[in-house]
mmCIF file of C-alpha atoms and ligand atoms in Angstrom:
data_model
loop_
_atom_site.group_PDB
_atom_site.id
_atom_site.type_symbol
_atom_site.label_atom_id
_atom_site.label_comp_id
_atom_site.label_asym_id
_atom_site.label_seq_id
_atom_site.Cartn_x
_atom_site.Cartn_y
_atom_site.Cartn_z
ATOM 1 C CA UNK A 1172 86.453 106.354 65.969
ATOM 2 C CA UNK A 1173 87.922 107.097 69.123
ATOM 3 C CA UNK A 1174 86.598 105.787 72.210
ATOM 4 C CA UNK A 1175 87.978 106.123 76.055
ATOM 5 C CA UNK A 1176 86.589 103.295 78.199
ATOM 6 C CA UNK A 1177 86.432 104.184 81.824
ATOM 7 C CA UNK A 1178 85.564 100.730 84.032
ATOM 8 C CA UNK A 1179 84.839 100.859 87.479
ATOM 9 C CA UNK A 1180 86.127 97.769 89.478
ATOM 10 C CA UNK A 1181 83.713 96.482 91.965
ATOM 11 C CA UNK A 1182 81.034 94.932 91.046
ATOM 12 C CA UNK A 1183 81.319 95.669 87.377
ATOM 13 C CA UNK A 1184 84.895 94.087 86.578
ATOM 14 C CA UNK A 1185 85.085 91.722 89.209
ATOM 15 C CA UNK A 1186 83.310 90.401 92.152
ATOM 16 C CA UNK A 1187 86.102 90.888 94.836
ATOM 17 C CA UNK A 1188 84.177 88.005 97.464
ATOM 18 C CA UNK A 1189 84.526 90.002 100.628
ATOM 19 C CA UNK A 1190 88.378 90.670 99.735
ATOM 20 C CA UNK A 1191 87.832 94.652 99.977
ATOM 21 C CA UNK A 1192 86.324 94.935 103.277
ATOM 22 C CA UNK A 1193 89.461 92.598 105.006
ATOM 23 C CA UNK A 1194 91.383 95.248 103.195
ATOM 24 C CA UNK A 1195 89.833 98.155 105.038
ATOM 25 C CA UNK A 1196 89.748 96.429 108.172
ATOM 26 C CA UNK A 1197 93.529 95.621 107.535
ATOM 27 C CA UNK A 1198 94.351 98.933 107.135
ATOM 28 C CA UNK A 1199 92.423 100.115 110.030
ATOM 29 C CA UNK A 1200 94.149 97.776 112.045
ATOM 30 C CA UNK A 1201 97.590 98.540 110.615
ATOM 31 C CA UNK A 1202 96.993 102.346 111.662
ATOM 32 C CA UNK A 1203 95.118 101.521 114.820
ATOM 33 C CA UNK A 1204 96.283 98.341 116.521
ATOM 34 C CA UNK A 1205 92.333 97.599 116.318
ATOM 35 C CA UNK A 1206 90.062 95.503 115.119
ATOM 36 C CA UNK A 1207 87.006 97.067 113.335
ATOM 37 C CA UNK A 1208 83.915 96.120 114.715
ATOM 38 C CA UNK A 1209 82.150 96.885 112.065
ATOM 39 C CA UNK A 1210 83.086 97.689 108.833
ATOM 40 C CA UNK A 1211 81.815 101.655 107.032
ATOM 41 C CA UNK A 1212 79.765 101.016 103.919
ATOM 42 C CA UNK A 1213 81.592 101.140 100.320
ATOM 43 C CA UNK A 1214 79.827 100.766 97.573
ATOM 44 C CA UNK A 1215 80.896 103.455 94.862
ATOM 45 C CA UNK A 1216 82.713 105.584 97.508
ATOM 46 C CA UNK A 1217 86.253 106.640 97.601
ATOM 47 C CA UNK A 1218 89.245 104.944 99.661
ATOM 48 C CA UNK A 1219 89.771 107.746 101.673
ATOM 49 C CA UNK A 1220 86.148 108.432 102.148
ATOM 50 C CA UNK A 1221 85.812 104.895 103.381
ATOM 51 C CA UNK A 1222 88.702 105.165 105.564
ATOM 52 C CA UNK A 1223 87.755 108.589 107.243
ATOM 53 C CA UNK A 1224 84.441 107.142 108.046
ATOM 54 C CA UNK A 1225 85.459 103.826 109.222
ATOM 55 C CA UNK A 1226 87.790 105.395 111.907
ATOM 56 C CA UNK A 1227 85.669 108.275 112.843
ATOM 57 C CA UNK A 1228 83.127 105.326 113.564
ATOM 58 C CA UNK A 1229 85.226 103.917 115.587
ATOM 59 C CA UNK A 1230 86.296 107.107 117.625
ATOM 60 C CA UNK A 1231 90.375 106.971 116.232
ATOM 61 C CA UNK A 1232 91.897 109.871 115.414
ATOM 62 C CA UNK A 1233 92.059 110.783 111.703
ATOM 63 C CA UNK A 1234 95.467 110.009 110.117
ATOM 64 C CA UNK A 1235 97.102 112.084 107.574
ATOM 65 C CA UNK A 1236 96.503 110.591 104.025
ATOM 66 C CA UNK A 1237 99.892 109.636 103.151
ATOM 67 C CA UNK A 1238 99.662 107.299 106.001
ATOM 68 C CA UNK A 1239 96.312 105.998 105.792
ATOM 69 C CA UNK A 1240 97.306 105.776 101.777
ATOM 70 C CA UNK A 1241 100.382 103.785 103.017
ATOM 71 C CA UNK A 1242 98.422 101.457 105.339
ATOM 72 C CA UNK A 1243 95.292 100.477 101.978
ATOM 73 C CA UNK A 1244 98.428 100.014 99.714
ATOM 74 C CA UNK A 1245 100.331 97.434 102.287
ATOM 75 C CA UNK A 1246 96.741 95.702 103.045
ATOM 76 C CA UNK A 1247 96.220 95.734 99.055
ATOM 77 C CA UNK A 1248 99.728 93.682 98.278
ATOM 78 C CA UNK A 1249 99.274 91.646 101.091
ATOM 79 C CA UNK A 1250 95.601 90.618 100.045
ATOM 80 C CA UNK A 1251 96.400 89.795 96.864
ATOM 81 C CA UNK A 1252 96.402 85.830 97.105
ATOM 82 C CA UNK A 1253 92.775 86.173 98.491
ATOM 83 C CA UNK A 1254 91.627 88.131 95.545
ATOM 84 C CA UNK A 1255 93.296 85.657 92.706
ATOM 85 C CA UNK A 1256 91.893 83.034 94.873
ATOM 86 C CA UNK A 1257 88.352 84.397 95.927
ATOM 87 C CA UNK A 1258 87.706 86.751 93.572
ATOM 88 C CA UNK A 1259 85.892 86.135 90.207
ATOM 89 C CA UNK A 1260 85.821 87.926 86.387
ATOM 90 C CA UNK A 1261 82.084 89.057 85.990
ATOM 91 C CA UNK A 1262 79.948 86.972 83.259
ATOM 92 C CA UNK A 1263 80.833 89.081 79.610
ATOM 93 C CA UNK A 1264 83.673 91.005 81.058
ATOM 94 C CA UNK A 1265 86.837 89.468 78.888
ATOM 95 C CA UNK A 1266 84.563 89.257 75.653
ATOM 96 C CA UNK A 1267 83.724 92.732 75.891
ATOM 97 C CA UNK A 1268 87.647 94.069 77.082
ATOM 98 C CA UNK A 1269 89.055 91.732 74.566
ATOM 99 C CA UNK A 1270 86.806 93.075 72.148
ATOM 100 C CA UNK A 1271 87.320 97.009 72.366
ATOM 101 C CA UNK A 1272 90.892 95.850 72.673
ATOM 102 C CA UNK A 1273 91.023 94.732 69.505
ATOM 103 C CA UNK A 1274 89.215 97.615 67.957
ATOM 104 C CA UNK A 1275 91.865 100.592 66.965
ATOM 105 C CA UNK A 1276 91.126 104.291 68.668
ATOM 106 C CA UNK A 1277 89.661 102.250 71.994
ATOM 107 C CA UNK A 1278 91.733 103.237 74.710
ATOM 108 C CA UNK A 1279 90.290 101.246 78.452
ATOM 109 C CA UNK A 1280 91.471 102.140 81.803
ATOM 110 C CA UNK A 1281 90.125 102.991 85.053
ATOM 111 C CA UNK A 1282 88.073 105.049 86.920
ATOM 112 C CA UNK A 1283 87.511 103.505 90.912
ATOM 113 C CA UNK A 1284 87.097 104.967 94.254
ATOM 114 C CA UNK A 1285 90.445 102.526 94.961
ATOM 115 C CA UNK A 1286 93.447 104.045 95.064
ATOM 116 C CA UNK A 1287 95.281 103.122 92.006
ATOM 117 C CA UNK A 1288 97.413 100.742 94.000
ATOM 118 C CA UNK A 1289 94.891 98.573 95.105
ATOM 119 C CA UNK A 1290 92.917 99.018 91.872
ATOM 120 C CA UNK A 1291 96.058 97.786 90.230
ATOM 121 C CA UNK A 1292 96.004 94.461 92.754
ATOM 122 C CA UNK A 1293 92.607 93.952 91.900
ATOM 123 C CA UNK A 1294 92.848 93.879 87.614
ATOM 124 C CA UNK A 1295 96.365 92.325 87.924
ATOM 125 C CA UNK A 1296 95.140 89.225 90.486
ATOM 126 C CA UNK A 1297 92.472 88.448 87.961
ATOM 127 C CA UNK A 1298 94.095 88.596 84.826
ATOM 128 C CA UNK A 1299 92.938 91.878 83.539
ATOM 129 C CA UNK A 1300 95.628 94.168 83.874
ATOM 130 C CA UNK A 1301 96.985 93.895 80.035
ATOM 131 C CA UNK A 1302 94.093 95.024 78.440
ATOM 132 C CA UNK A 1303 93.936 98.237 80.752
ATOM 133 C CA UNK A 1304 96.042 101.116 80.586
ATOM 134 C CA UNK A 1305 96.419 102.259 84.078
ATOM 135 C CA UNK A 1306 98.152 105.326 83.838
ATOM 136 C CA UNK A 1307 95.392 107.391 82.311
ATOM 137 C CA UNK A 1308 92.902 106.233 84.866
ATOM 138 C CA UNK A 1309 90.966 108.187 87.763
ATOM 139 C CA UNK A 1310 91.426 106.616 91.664
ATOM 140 C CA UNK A 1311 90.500 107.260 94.949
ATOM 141 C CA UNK A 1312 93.946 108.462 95.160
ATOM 142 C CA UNK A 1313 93.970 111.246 93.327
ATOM 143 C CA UNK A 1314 90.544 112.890 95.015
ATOM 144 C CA UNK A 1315 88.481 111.903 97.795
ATOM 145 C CA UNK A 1316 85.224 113.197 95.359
ATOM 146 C CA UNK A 1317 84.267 110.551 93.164
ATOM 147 C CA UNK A 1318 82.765 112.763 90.855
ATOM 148 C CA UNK A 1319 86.009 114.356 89.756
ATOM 149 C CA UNK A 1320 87.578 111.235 88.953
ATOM 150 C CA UNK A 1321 86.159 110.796 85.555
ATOM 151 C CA UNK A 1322 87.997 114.212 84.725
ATOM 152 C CA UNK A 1323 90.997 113.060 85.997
ATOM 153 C CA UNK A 1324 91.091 110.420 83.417
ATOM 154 C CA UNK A 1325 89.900 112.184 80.945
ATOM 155 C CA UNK A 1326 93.016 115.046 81.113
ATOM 156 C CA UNK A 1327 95.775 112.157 81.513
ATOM 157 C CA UNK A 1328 94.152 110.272 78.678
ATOM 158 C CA UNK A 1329 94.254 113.483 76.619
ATOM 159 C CA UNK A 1330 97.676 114.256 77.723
ATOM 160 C CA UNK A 1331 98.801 110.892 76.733
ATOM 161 C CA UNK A 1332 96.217 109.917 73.507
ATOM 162 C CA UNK A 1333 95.305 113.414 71.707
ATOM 163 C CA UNK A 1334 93.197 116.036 72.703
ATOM 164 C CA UNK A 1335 90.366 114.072 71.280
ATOM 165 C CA UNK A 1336 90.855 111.349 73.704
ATOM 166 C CA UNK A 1337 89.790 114.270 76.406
ATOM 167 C CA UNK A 1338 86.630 114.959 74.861
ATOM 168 C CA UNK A 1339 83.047 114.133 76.913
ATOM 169 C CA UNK A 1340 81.811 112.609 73.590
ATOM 170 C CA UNK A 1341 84.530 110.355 73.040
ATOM 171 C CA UNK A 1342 84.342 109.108 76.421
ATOM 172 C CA UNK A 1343 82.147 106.613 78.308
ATOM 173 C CA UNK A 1344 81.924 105.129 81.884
ATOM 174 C CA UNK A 1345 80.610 101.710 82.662
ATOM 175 C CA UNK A 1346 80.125 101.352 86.389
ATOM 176 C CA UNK A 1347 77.303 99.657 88.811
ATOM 177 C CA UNK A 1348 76.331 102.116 91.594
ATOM 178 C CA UNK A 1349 74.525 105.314 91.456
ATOM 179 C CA UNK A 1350 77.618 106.857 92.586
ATOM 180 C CA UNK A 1351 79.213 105.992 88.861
ATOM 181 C CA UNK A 1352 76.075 107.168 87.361
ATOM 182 C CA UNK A 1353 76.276 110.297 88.948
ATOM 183 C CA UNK A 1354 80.245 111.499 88.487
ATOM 184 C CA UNK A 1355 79.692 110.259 84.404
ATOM 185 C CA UNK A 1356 76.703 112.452 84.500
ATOM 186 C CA UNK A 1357 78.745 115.423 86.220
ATOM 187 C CA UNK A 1358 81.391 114.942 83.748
ATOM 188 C CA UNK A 1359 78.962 115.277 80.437
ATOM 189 C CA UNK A 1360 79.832 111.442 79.932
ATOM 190 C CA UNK A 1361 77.742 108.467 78.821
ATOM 191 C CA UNK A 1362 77.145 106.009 81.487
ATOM 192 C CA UNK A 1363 76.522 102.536 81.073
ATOM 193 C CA UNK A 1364 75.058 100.561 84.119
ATOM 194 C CA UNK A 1365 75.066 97.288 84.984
ATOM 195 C CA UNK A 1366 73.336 95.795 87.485
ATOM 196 C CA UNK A 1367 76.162 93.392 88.637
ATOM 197 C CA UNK A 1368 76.565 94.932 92.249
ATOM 198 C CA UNK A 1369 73.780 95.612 95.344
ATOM 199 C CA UNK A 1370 72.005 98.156 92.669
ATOM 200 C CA UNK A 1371 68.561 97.042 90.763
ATOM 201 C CA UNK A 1372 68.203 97.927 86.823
ATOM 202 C CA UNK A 1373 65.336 99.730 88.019
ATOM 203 C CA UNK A 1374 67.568 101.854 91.101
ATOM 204 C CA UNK A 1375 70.021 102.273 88.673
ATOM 205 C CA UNK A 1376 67.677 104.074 85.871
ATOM 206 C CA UNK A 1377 66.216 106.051 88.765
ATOM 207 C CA UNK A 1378 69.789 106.948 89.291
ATOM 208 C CA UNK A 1379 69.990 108.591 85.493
ATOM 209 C CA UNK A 1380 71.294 106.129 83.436
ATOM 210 C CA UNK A 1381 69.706 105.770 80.121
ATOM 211 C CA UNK A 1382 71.357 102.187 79.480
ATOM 212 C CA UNK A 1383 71.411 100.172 82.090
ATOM 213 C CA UNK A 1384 72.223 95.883 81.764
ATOM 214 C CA UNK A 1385 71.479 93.477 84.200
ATOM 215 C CA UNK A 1386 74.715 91.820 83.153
ATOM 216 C CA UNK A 1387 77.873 92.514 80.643
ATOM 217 C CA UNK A 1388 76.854 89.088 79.074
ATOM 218 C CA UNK A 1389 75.581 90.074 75.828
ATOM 219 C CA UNK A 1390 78.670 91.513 74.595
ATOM 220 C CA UNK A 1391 77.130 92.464 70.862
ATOM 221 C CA UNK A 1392 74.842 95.359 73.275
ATOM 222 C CA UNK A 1393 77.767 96.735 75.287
ATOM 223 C CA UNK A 1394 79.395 96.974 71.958
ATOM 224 C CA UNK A 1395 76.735 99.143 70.257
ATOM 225 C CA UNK A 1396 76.967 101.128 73.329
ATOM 226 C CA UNK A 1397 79.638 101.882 74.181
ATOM 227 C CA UNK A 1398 80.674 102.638 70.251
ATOM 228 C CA UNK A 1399 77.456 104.591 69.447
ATOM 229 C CA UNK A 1400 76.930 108.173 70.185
HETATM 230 MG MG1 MG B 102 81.520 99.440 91.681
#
């Protein structure tokens, strides 16, 4: 059986305690010389989505991407302490990774409104980084539409796996936001959703998703899941 495993970060891998907005204000101020006064809202969207809307909020210019990609990664490095320090692994997380790892055909990596940098920050700061396979994920980075992202994965997984590893079936995207539920949807992906983040089981079936967990705790479920058709 082949399976690709695409985990969002926030709020379904790890709680990141705050650490993601000082990274956005960081950046802002890094391109700015500002301090945010308030902070644009994030949940499921992508980095430069965030970023556009953070400084048209606070009447700056727009930057060109490269640089406002530049300014996230910097923030991202130099945050890094806070997240090992602040951040936490959510409840079932490394049974259920450590379990697909084991399993051969089960390929996990990434698919995150972060751009990969930061996404990379965030796994490798709390210890989950060896279990993931980064390169075939989908990030912020690569498209400012979140919805495209689980493509994205799915071609450099193929590219890298098999052809098989690219098919819809095969694949399926665990993620906590409506947002997740939505691009795995798009994609012709099975979506599992967890109610780790601000979302409600019951927002998140309204969402679409057919399977939805209040937590990743009861790994023998996410197993069935994720491995069933
Ligand atoms: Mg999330």
């Amino acid at each position: 059986m082949l399976r690709l495993v695409l985990w969002d970060v926030d709020h379904t891998l790890i709680e990141n305690a705050g650490v993601s907005k000082e990274i956005y204000a960081a950046a802002f101020t890094a391109l700015t010389g500002r301090t945010p006064s308030h902070l644009a809202p994030t949940e499921g969207r992508t980095d430069p989505d965030i970023m556009a809307e953070l400084l048209r909020i606070h009447e700056a210019p727009p930057f060109p991407w490269p640089q406002v990609e530049r300014a996230l990664e910097a923030a991202g490095a130099a945050h890094r302490g806070a997240l090992a320090e602040r951040g936490t692994v959510l409840p079932g997380v490394v049974d259920v990774i450590t379990a697909l790892a084991a399993l051969p055909g089960v390929v996990q990596t990434i698919v995150t409104g972060n751009i990969r940098a930061n996404a990379e920050v965030k796994v490798a700061a709390l210890g989950l980084l060896g279990w993931l396979d980064l390169d075939v994920g989908g990030y912020g980075s690569d498209d400012r539409e979140r919805s495209r992202l689980v493509a994205v994965a799915r071609t450099r997984a193929a590219a890298k796996y098999g052809l098989d590893f690219g098919q819809a079936a095969n694949a399926v995207v665990i993620g906590d936001t409506p947002r997740d539920i939505e691009a795995a949807r798009g994609a012709g992906t099975r979506i599992l959703a967890v109610a780790s983040g601000i979302h409600t089981v019951g927002e998140l079936r309204a969402a679409g998703a057919t399977c939805v967990m209040s937590s990743l705790a009861d790994r023998a479920a996410v197993l069935a899941f994720v491995l069933g058709s």
